[in-house]
CSV table of C-alpha atoms in Angstrom, one decimal:
chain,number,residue,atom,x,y,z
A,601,UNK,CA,62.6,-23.2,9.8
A,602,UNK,CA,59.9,-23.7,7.6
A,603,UNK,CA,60.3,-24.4,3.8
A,604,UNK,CA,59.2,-21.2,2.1
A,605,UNK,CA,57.0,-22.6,-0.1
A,606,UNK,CA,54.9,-23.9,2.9
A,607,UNK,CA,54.9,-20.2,4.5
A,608,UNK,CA,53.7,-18.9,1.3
A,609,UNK,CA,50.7,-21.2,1.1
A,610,UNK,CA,50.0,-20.4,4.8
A,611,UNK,CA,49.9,-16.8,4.4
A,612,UNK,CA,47.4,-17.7,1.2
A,613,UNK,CA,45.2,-19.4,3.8
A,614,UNK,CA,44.7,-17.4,6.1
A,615,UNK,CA,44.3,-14.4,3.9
A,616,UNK,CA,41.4,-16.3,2.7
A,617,UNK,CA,39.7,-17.2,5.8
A,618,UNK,CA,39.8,-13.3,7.1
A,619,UNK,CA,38.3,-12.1,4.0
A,620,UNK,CA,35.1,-14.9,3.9
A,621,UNK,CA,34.5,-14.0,7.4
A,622,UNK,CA,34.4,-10.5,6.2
A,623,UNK,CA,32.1,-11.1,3.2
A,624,UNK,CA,29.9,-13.1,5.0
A,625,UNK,CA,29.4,-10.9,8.1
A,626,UNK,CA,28.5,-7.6,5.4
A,627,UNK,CA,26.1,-10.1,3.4
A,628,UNK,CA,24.3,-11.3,6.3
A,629,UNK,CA,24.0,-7.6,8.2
A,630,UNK,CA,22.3,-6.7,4.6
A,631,UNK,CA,20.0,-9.0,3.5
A,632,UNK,CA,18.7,-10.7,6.6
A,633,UNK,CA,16.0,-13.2,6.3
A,634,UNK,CA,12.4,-12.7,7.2
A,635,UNK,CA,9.5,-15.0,7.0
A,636,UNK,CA,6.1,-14.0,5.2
A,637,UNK,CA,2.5,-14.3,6.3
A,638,UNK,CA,2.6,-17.0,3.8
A,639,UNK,CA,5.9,-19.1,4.9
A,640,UNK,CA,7.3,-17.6,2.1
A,641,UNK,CA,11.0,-16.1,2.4
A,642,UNK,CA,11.5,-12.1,1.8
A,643,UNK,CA,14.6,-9.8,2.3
A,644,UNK,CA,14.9,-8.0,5.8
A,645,UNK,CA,15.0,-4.9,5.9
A,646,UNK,CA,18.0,-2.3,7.5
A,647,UNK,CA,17.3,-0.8,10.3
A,648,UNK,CA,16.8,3.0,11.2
A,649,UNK,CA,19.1,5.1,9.8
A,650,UNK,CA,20.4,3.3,6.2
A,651,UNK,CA,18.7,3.5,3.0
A,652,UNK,CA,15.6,1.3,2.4
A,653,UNK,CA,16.1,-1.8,0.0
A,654,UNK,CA,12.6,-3.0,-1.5
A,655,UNK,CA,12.2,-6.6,-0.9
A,656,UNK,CA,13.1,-8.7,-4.2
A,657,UNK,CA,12.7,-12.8,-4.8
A,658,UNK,CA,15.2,-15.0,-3.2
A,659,UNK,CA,17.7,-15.5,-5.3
A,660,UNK,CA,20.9,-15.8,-7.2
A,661,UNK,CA,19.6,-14.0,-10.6
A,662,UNK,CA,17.9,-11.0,-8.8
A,663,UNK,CA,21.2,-10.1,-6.5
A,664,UNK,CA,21.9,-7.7,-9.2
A,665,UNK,CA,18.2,-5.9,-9.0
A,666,UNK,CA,18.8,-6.1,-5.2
A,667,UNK,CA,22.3,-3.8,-5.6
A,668,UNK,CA,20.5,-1.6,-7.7
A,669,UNK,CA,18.1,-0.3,-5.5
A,670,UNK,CA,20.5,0.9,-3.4
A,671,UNK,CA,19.7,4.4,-4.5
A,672,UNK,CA,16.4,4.7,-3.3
A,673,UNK,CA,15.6,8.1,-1.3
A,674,UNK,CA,15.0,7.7,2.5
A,675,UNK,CA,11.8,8.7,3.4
A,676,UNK,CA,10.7,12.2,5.5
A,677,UNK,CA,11.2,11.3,9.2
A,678,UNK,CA,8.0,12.0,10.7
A,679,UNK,CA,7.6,12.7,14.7
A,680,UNK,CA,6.1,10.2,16.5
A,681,UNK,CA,3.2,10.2,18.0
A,682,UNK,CA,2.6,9.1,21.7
A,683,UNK,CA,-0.7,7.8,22.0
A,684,UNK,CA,-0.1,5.1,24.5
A,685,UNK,CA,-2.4,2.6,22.7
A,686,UNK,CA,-0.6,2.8,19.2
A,687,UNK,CA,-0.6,0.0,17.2
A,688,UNK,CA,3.1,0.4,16.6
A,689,UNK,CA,4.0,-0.2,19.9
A,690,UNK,CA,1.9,-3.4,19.8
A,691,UNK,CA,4.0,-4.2,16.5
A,692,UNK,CA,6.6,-3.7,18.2
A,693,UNK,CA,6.2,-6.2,20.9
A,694,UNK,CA,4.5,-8.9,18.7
A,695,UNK,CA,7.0,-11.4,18.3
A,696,UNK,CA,5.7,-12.4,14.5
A,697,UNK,CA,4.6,-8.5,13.2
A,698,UNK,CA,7.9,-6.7,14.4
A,699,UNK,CA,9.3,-8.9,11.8
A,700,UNK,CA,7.3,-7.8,9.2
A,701,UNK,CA,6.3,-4.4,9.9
A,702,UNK,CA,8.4,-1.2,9.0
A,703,UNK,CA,7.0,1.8,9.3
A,704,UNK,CA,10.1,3.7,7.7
A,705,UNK,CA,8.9,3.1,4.2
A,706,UNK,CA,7.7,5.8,2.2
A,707,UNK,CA,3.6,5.4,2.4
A,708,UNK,CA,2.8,8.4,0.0
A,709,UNK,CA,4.6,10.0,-3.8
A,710,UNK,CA,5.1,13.9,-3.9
A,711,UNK,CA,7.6,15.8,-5.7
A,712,UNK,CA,10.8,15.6,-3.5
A,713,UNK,CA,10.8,11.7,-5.0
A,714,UNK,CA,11.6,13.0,-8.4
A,715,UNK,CA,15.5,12.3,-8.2
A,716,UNK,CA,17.7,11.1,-10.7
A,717,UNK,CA,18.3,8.3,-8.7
A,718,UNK,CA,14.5,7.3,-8.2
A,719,UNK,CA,14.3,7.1,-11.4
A,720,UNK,CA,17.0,5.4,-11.8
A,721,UNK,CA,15.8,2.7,-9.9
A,722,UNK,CA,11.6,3.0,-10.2
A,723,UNK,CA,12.1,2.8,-14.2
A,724,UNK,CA,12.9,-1.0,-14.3
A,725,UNK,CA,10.1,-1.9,-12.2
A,726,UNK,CA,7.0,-2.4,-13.9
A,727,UNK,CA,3.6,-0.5,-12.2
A,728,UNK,CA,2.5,-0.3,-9.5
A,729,UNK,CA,5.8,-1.2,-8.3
A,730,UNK,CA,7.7,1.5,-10.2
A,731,UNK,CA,7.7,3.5,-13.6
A,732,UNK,CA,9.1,1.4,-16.2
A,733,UNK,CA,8.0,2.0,-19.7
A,734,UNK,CA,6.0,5.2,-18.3
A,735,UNK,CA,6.7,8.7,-20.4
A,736,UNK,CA,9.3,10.2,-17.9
A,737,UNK,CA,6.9,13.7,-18.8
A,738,UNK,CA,3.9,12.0,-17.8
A,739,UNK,CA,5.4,11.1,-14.3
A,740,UNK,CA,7.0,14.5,-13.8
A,741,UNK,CA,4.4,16.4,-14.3
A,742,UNK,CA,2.0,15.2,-12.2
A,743,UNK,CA,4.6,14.7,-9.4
A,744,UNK,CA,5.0,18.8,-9.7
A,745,UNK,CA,2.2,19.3,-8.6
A,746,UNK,CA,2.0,17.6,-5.8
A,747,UNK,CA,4.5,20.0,-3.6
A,748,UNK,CA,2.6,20.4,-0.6
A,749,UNK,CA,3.1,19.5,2.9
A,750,UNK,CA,-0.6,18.2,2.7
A,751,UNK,CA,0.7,15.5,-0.2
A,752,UNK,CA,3.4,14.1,1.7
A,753,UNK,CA,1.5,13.6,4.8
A,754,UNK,CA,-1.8,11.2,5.4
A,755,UNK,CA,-3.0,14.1,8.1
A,756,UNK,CA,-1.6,16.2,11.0
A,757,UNK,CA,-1.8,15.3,14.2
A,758,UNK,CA,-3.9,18.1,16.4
A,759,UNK,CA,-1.6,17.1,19.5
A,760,UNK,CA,0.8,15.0,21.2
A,761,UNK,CA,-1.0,12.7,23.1
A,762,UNK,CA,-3.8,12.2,20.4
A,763,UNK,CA,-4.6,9.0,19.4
A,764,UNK,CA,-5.6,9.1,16.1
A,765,UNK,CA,-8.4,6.3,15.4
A,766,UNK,CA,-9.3,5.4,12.2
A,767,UNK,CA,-12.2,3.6,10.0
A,768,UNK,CA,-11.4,1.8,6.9
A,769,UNK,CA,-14.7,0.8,5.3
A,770,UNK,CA,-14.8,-2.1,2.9
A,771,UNK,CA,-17.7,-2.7,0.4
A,772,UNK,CA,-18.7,-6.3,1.9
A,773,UNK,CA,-22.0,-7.8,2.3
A,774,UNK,CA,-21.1,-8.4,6.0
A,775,UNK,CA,-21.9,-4.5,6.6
A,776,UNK,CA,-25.5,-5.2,5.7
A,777,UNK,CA,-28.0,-4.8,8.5
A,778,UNK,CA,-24.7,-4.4,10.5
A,779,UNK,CA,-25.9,-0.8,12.5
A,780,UNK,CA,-22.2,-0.1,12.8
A,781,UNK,CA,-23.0,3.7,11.0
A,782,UNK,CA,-22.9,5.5,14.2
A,783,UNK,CA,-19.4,3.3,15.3
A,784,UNK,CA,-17.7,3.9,12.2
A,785,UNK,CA,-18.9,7.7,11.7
A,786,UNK,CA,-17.2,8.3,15.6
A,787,UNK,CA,-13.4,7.7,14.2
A,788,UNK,CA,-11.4,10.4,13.4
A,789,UNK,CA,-11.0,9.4,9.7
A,790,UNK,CA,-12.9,7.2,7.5
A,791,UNK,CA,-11.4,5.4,4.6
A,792,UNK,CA,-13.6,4.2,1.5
A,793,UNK,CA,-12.8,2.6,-1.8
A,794,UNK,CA,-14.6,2.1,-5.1
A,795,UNK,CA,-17.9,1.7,-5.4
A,796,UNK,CA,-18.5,3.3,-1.6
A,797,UNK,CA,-22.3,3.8,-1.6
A,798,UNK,CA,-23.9,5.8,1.4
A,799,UNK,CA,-27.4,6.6,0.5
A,800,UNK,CA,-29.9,4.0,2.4
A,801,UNK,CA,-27.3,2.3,4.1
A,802,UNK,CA,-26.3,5.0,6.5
A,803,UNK,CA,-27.5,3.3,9.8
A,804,UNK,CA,-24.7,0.3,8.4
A,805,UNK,CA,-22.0,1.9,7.0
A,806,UNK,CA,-22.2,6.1,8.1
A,807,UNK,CA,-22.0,9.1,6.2
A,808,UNK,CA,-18.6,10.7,7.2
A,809,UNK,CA,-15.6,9.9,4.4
A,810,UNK,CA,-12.2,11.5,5.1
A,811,UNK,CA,-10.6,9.3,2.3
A,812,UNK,CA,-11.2,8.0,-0.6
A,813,UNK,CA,-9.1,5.3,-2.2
A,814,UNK,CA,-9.3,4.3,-5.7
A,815,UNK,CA,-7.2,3.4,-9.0
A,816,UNK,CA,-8.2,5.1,-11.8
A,817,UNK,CA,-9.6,2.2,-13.4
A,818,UNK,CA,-11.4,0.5,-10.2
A,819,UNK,CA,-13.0,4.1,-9.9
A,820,UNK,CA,-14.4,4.8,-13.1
A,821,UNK,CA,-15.7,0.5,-13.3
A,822,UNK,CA,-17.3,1.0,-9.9
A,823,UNK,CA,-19.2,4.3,-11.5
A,824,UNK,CA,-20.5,1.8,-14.1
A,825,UNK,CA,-21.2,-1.5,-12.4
A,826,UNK,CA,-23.2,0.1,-9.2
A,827,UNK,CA,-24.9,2.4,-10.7
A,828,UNK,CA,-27.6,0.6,-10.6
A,829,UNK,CA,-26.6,0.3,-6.9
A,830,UNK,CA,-26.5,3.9,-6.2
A,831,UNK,CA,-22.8,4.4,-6.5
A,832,UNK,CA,-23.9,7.2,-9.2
A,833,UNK,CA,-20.7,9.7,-8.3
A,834,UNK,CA,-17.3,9.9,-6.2
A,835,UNK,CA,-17.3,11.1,-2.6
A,836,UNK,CA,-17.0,14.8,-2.1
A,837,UNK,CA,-16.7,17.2,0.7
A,838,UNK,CA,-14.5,20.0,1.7
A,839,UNK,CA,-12.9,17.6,4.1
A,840,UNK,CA,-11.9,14.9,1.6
A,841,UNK,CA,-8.9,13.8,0.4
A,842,UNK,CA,-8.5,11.5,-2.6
A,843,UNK,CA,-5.9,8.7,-2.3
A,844,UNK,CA,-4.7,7.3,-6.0
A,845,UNK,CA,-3.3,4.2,-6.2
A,846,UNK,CA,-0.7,4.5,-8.7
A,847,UNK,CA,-1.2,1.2,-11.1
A,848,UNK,CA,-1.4,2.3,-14.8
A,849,UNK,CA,-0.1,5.9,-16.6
A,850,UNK,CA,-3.8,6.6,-16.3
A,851,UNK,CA,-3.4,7.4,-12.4
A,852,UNK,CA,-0.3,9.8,-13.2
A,853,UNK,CA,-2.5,11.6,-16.3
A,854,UNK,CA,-5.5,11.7,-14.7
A,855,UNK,CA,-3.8,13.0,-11.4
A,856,UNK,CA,-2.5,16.1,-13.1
A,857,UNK,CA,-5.4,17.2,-14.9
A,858,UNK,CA,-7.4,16.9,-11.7
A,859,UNK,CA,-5.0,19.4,-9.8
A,860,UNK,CA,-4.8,21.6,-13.1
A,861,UNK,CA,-8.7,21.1,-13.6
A,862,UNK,CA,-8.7,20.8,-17.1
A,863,UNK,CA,-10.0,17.8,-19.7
A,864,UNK,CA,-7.5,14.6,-19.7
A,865,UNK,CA,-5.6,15.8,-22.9
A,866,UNK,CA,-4.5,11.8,-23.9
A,867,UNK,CA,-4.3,8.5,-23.2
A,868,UNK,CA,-7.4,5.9,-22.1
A,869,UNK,CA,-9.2,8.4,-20.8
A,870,UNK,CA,-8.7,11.3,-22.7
A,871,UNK,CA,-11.5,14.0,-22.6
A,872,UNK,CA,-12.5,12.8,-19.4
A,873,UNK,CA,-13.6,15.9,-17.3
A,874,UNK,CA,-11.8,15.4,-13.9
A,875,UNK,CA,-14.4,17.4,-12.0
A,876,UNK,CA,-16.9,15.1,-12.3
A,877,UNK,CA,-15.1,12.8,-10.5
A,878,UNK,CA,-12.9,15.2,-7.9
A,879,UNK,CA,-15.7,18.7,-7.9
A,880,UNK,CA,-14.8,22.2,-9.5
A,881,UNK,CA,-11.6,23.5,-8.5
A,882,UNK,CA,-10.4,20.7,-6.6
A,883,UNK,CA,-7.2,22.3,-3.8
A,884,UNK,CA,-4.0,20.3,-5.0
A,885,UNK,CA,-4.2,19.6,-0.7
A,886,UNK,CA,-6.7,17.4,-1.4
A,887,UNK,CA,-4.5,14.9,-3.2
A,888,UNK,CA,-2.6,11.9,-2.5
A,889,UNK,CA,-0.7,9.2,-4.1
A,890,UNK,CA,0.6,5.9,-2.9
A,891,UNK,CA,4.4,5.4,-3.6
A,892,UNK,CA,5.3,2.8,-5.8
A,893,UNK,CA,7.8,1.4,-2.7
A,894,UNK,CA,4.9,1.2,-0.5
A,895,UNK,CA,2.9,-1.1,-3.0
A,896,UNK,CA,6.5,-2.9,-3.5
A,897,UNK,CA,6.5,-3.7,0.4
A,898,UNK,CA,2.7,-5.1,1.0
A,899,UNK,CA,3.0,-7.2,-1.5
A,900,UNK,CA,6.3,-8.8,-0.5
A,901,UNK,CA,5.6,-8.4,2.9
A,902,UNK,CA,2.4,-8.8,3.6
A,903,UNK,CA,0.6,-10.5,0.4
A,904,UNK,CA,3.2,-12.5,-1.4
A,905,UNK,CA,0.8,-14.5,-3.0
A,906,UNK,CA,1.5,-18.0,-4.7
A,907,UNK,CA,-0.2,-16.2,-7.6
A,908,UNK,CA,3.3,-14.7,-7.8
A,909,UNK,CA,4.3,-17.8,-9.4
A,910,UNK,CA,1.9,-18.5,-11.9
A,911,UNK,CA,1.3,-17.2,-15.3
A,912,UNK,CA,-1.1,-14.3,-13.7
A,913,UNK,CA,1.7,-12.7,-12.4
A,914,UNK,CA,1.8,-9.6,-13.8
A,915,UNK,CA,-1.7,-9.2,-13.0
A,916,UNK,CA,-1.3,-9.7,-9.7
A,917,UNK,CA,-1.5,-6.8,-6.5
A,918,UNK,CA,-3.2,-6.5,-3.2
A,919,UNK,CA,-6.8,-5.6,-2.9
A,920,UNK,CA,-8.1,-1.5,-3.3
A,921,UNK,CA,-9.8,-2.0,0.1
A,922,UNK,CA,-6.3,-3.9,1.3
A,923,UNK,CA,-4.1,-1.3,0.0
A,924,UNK,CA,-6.5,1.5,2.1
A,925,UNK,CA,-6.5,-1.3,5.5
A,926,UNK,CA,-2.3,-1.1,5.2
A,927,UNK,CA,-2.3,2.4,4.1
A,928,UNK,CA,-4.4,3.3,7.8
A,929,UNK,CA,-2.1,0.7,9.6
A,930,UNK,CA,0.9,2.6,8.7
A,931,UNK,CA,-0.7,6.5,8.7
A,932,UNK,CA,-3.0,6.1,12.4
A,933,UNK,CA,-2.4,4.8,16.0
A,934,UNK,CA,-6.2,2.6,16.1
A,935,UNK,CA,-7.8,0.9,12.9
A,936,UNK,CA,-11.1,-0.7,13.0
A,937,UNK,CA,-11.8,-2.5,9.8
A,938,UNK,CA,-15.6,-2.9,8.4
A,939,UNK,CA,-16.7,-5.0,5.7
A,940,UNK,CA,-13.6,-6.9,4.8
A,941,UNK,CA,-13.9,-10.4,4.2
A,942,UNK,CA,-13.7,-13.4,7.1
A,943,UNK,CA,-13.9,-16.9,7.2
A,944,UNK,CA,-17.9,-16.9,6.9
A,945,UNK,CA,-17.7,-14.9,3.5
A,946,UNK,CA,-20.3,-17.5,2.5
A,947,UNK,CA,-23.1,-15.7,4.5
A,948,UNK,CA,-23.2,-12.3,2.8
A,949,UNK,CA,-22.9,-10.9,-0.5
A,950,UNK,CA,-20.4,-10.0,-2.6
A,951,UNK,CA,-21.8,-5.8,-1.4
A,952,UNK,CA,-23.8,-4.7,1.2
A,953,UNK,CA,-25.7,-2.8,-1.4
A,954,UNK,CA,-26.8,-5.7,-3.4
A,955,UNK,CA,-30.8,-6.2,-3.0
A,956,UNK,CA,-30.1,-10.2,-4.0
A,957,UNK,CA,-27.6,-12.2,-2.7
A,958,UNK,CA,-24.3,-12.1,-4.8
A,959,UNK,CA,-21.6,-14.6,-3.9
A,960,UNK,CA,-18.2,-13.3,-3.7
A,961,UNK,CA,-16.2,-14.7,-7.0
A,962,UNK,CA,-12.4,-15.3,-6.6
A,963,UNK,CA,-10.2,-13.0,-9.6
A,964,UNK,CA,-6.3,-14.0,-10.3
A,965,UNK,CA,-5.4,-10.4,-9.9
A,966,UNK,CA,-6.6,-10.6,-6.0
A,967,UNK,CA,-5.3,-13.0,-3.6
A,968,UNK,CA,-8.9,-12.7,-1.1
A,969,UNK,CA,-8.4,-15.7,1.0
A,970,UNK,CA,-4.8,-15.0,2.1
A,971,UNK,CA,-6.2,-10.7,2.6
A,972,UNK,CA,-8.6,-12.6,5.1
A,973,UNK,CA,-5.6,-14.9,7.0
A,974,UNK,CA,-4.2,-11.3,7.1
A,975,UNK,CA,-6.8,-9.6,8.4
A,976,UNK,CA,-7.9,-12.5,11.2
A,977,UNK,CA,-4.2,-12.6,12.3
A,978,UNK,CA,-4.2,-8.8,12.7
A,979,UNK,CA,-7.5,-8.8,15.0
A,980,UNK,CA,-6.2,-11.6,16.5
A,981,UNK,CA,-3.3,-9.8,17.7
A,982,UNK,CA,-5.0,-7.0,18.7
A,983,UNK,CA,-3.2,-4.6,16.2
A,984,UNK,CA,-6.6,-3.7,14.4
A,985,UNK,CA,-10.4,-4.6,15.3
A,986,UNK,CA,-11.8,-6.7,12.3
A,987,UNK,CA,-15.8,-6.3,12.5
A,988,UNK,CA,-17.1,-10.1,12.3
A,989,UNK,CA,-20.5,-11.5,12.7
């Protein structure tokens, strides 16, 4: 018989052994690795059914953040659509884009988000990514108001074998003397961003807007720097839907005083007059906000830039018009993309709208080149049509 002492350390040791199998099968299952566009190393995400855990730095002194999140609300299930061309199902079966692709995410804010727990865990991350440091009021309020079906949803599908195609339309030189006005007006929707000008460049670039995509900022500097352009007012329509980006408190104070129609009663922009920028009486349907999550996830997913890890950081997010190209890539089942940058960027101008050539300038707060390996890799794929020349 065995000495007891010897027993007693093998019991010990196999004790041990069961419970680091144990740990390291629940740590793996949770945070599985996935690789970026940019060979940079993100957290997996769970599949169907558990809570969704933004995607944080690798690393030992974010493991905390990581547990923290935890809480976040699953998003609305939505039914499926089963247009048999559906770039989902082509995500699906691309062996680098399944990886980095989920469409379970939350793509739009509306008042069902405002939890104790979301804000639990959205007020220690700084905007867009969250709501630290904003006036809990501020957020509230405008989330309220946005209690519709219509705010939680991009659109409606009309039936189910419809394949929703959609047009996101960039403000590029490229579109310049493109004649793609007719292709792009024959989508279903059509996205447009900040300073989107129409008038005299219809045969490039169409008439028809469905959405228009803007922070409040990039809005109102668009309304100043192309005016001389023709970009003298926002899109409007009875059809349009605006699409705020959700980057400053100004977003959150100047969404609410849209819906209510009244002057911006504080802040950067107070006394602005929403309905010079949204019409008179604007329906509260005619809303929308990118969740905080959502903006979380492209970046980490699709655009972790090195920029990340420079002393721009903070100033750092994806593109309007690349927020608007993801935002159609996760809402519709076909995206063509017009007047995004490509590799011969060198070509056009900076806008299609510029009479003299303006060449495209490179901002720390924008990552362009790696938007346009994006992009290329996309069409490439055949999970959107990127219009080159």
């Amino acid at each position: 018989m065995r000495p007891r002492w010897l027993r007693a350390v093998g019991i010990t040791i196999g004790a041990l052994t069961v419970c680091s199998l144990f740990y390291g099968h629940y740590y793996s299952s949770l945070v599985s690795v996935a690789r970026s566009p940019q060979g940079g190393v993100g957290y997996d995400f769970p599949s169907k059914g558990l809570e969704w855990i933004p995607a944080v730095p690798h690393g030992r002194e974010r493991n905390r953040e990581l547990a923290e999140t935890l809480r976040v609300q699953r998003p609305s299930k939505q039914v499926p659509g089963t247009c048999p061309t559906s770039l989902q199902l082509r995500v699906k079966n691309d062996s680098y884009f399944k990886t980095i692709f989920n469409f379970e995410v939350p793509l739009l804010l509306w008042n069902s988000h405002l939890t104790e727990n979301n804000w639990d865990t959205l007020s220690k991350r700084p905007v867009p990514y969250g709501w630290k440091d904003l006036p809990r009021e501020d957020v509230a309020s405008a989330l309220k108001l946005l209690n519709d079906s219509a705010n939680k949803a991009m659109f409606e599908r009309q039936g189910p074998q419809k394949c929703i195609r959609c047009a996101v339309v960039g403000n590029g030189g490229i579109l310049n003397g493109s004649k793609k006005g007719k292709e792009i007006d024959g989508h279903d929707y059509v996205f447009r961003l900040n300073g989107a000008v129409i008038k005299g460049f219809e045969k490039d670039v169409g008439t028809k807007t469905s959405f228009y995509g803007f922070t409040v900022n990039t809005m109102k500097n668009s309304l100043i720097s192309y005016q001389e352009h023709g970009f003298t007012e926002t899109p409007k329509g009875k059809d349009l839907h605006y699409i705020f980006i959700p980057s400053d408190l100004r977003d959150y104070v100047m969404l609410r005083s849209g819906i209510l129609g009244v002057k911006v009663p504080s802040g950067y922009d107070e006394g602005d007059k929403p309905s010079e920028y949204f019409g008179p009486k604007p329906s509260p349907k005619k809303f929308k906000m990118l969740h905080p999550d959502f903006l979380l996830y492209t970046r980490d997913r699709f655009l972790k830039s090195d920029i990340l890890n420079t002393e721009y950081a903070s100033l750092y997010m994806p593109s309007t018009g690349g927020l608007m190209l993801l935002t159609a890539l996760h809402s519709c089942d076909q995206v063509s993309a017009y007047g995004f940058i490509t590799p011969d960027y060198n070509r056009y101008s900076d806008h299609y709208y510029e009479r003299q050539k303006v060449p495209l300038e490179f901002y720390a707060n924008h990552d362009m080149l790696m938007e346009m390996q994006l992009w290329g890799r996309l069409h490439d794929r055949g999970i959107i049509k990127l219009y080159k020349r």
